[in-house]
XYZ file of C-alpha atoms in Angstrom:
198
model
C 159.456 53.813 121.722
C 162.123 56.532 122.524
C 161.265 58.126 126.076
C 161.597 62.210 127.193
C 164.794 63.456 128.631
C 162.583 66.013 129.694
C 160.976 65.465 132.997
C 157.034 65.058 133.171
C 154.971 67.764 133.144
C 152.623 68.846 135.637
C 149.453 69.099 133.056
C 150.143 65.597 131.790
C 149.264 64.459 135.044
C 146.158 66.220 136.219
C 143.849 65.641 139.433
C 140.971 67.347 139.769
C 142.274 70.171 142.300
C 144.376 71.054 139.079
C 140.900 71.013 137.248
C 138.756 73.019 140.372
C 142.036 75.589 140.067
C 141.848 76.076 136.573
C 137.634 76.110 136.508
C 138.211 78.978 139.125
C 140.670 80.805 137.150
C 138.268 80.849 134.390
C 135.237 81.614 136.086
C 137.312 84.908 137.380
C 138.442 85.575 134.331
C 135.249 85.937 132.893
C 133.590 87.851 135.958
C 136.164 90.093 135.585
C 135.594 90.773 132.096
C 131.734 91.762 132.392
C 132.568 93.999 135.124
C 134.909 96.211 133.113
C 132.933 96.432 129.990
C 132.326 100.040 128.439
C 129.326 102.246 129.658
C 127.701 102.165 126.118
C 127.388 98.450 126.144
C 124.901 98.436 128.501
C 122.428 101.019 126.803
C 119.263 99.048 125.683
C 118.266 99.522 121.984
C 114.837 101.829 123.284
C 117.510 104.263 124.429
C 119.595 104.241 121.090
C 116.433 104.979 119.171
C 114.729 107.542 121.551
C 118.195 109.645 120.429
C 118.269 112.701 118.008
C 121.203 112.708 115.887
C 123.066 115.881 114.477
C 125.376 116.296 111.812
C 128.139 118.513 111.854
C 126.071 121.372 113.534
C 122.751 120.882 111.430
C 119.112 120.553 112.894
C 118.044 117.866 114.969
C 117.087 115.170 112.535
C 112.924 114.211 113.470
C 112.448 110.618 114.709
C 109.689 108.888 111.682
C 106.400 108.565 113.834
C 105.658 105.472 116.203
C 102.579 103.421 114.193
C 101.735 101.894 117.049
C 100.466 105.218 118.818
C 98.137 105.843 116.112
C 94.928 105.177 116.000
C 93.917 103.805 112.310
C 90.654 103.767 110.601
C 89.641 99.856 110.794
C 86.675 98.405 112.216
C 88.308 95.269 113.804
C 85.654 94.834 116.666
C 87.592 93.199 119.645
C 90.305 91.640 118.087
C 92.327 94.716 117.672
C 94.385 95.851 114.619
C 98.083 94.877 114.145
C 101.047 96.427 112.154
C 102.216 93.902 109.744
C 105.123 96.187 108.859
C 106.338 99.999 108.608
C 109.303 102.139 107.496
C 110.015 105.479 107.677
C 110.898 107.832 104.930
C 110.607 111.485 104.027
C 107.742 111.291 100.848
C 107.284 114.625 100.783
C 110.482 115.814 100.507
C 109.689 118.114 103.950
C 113.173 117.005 105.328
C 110.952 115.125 108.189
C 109.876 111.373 107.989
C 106.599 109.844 107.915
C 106.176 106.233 108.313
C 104.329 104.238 106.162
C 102.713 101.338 107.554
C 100.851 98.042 106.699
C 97.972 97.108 109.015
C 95.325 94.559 109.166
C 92.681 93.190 111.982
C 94.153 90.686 114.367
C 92.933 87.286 113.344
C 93.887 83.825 115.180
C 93.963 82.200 111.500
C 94.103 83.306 108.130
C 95.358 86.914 106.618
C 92.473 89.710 106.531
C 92.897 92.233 104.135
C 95.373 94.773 104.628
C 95.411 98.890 104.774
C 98.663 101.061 103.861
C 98.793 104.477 105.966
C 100.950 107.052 105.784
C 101.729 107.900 109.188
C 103.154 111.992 109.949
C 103.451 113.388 113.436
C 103.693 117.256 113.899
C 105.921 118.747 115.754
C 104.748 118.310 119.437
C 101.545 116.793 118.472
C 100.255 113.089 118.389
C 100.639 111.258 115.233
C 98.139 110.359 113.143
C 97.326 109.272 109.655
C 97.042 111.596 106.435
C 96.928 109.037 103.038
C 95.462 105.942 102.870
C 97.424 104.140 100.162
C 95.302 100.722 100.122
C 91.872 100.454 101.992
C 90.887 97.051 103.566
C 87.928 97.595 102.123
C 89.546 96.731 98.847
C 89.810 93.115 100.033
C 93.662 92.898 99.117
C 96.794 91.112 100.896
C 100.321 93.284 100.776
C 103.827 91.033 99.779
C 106.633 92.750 99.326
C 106.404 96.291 100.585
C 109.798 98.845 100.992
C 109.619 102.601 101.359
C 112.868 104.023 99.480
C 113.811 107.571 97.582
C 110.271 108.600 98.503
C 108.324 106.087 96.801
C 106.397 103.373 98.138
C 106.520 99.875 96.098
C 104.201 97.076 97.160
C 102.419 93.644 95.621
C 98.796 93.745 95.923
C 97.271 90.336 95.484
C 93.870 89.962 95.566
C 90.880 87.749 94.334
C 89.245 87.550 90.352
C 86.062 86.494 91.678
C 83.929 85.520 95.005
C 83.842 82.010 94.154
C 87.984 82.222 94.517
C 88.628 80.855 97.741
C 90.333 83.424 100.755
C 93.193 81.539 101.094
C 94.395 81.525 97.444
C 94.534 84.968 95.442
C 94.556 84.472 91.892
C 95.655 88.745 91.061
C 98.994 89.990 91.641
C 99.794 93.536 91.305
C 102.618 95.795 91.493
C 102.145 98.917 92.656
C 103.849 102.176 93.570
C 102.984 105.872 94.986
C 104.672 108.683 94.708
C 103.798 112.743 96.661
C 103.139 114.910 93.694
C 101.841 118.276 94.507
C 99.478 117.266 96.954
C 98.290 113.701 96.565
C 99.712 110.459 96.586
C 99.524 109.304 93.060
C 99.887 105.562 92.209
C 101.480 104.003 89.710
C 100.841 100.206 88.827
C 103.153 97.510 87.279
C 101.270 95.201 84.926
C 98.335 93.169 86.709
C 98.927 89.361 86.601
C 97.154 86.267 87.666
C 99.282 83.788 90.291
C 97.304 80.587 88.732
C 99.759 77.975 87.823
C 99.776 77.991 83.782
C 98.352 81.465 83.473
């Protein structure tokens, strides 16, 4: 083995005040660093989306109404409703949003059947729901919903029969609805069964 002309170095050699020394370093490094981050990295998200956003000297663009400040037409007793999911989109072509949202009763187990609301909020007033897309009382689970270039596209699946147990719909459909004049009008894909072999 060929040794170093060079002389050792200090690193090769290490105690631990080297390591306390270089743990400290570290440590201030890093201190140092959160201390001189930017001013915007410390805005929460509820702040970024309380904003109203202009472009290039146009009108304030509305914020889509908050679902869960409306109250929805469900009879879920004590257990409360909840909002499976929402987005926002302009379906009137109004240049404001309105949210669309998916709600069913709270349940500890199990999926009860869901609504689909369309959600608008006047300017300065509450907001509150003007369509009702799907109605509970229709006894049908929502898959796949998205709210995009003013339509809204869900999968209904529901049940043939009341001998089909709740846990397993056997009817798929696709649906869509679309503002036209003054309604909501739908527009369904081809119904289908989800039974294996069907």
């Amino acid at each position: 083995m060929q040794t170093s002309a060079l002389p050792d170095l200090a690193h090769t050699d290490a105690k631990a005040v080297h390591w306390l020394a270089t743990a400290t370093a570290m440590a201030a490094v890093v201190a140092a660093a959160g201390l001189l981050q930017p001013a915007a990295a410390t805005a929460t998200a509820s702040a970024s989306e309380d904003r109203v956003t202009t472009q290039h000297g146009s009108a304030p663009v509305a914020k889509a109404p908050d679902p869960a400040q409306v109250t929805f037409p469900l009879d879920c007793g004590a257990n409360g409703h909840t909002v499976a999911d929402s987005a926002p989109g302009d379906l009137d072509g109004d240049g404001g949003p309105e949210t669309v949202a998916v709600v069913r009763c709270a349940a500890g187990s199990g999926t009860p059947p869901s609504g689909i609301y369309v959600v608008t909020q006047p300017s300065g007033a509450a907001p509150r729901v003007v369509a009702t897309l799907v109605d509970p009382a229709q006894k049908l689970s929502v898959t796949d919903f998205t709210v995009r270039d003013g339509r809204v596209s869900a999968t209904l699946l529901g049940y043939s029969s009341a001998d089909v147990p709740r846990c397993c719909p056997d009817e798929l459909e696709s649906a869509s609805w679309q503002w036209k004049g003054n309604a909501f009008i739908k527009s369904a894909g081809p119904a289908g069964s989800t039974a294996r072999g069907v």
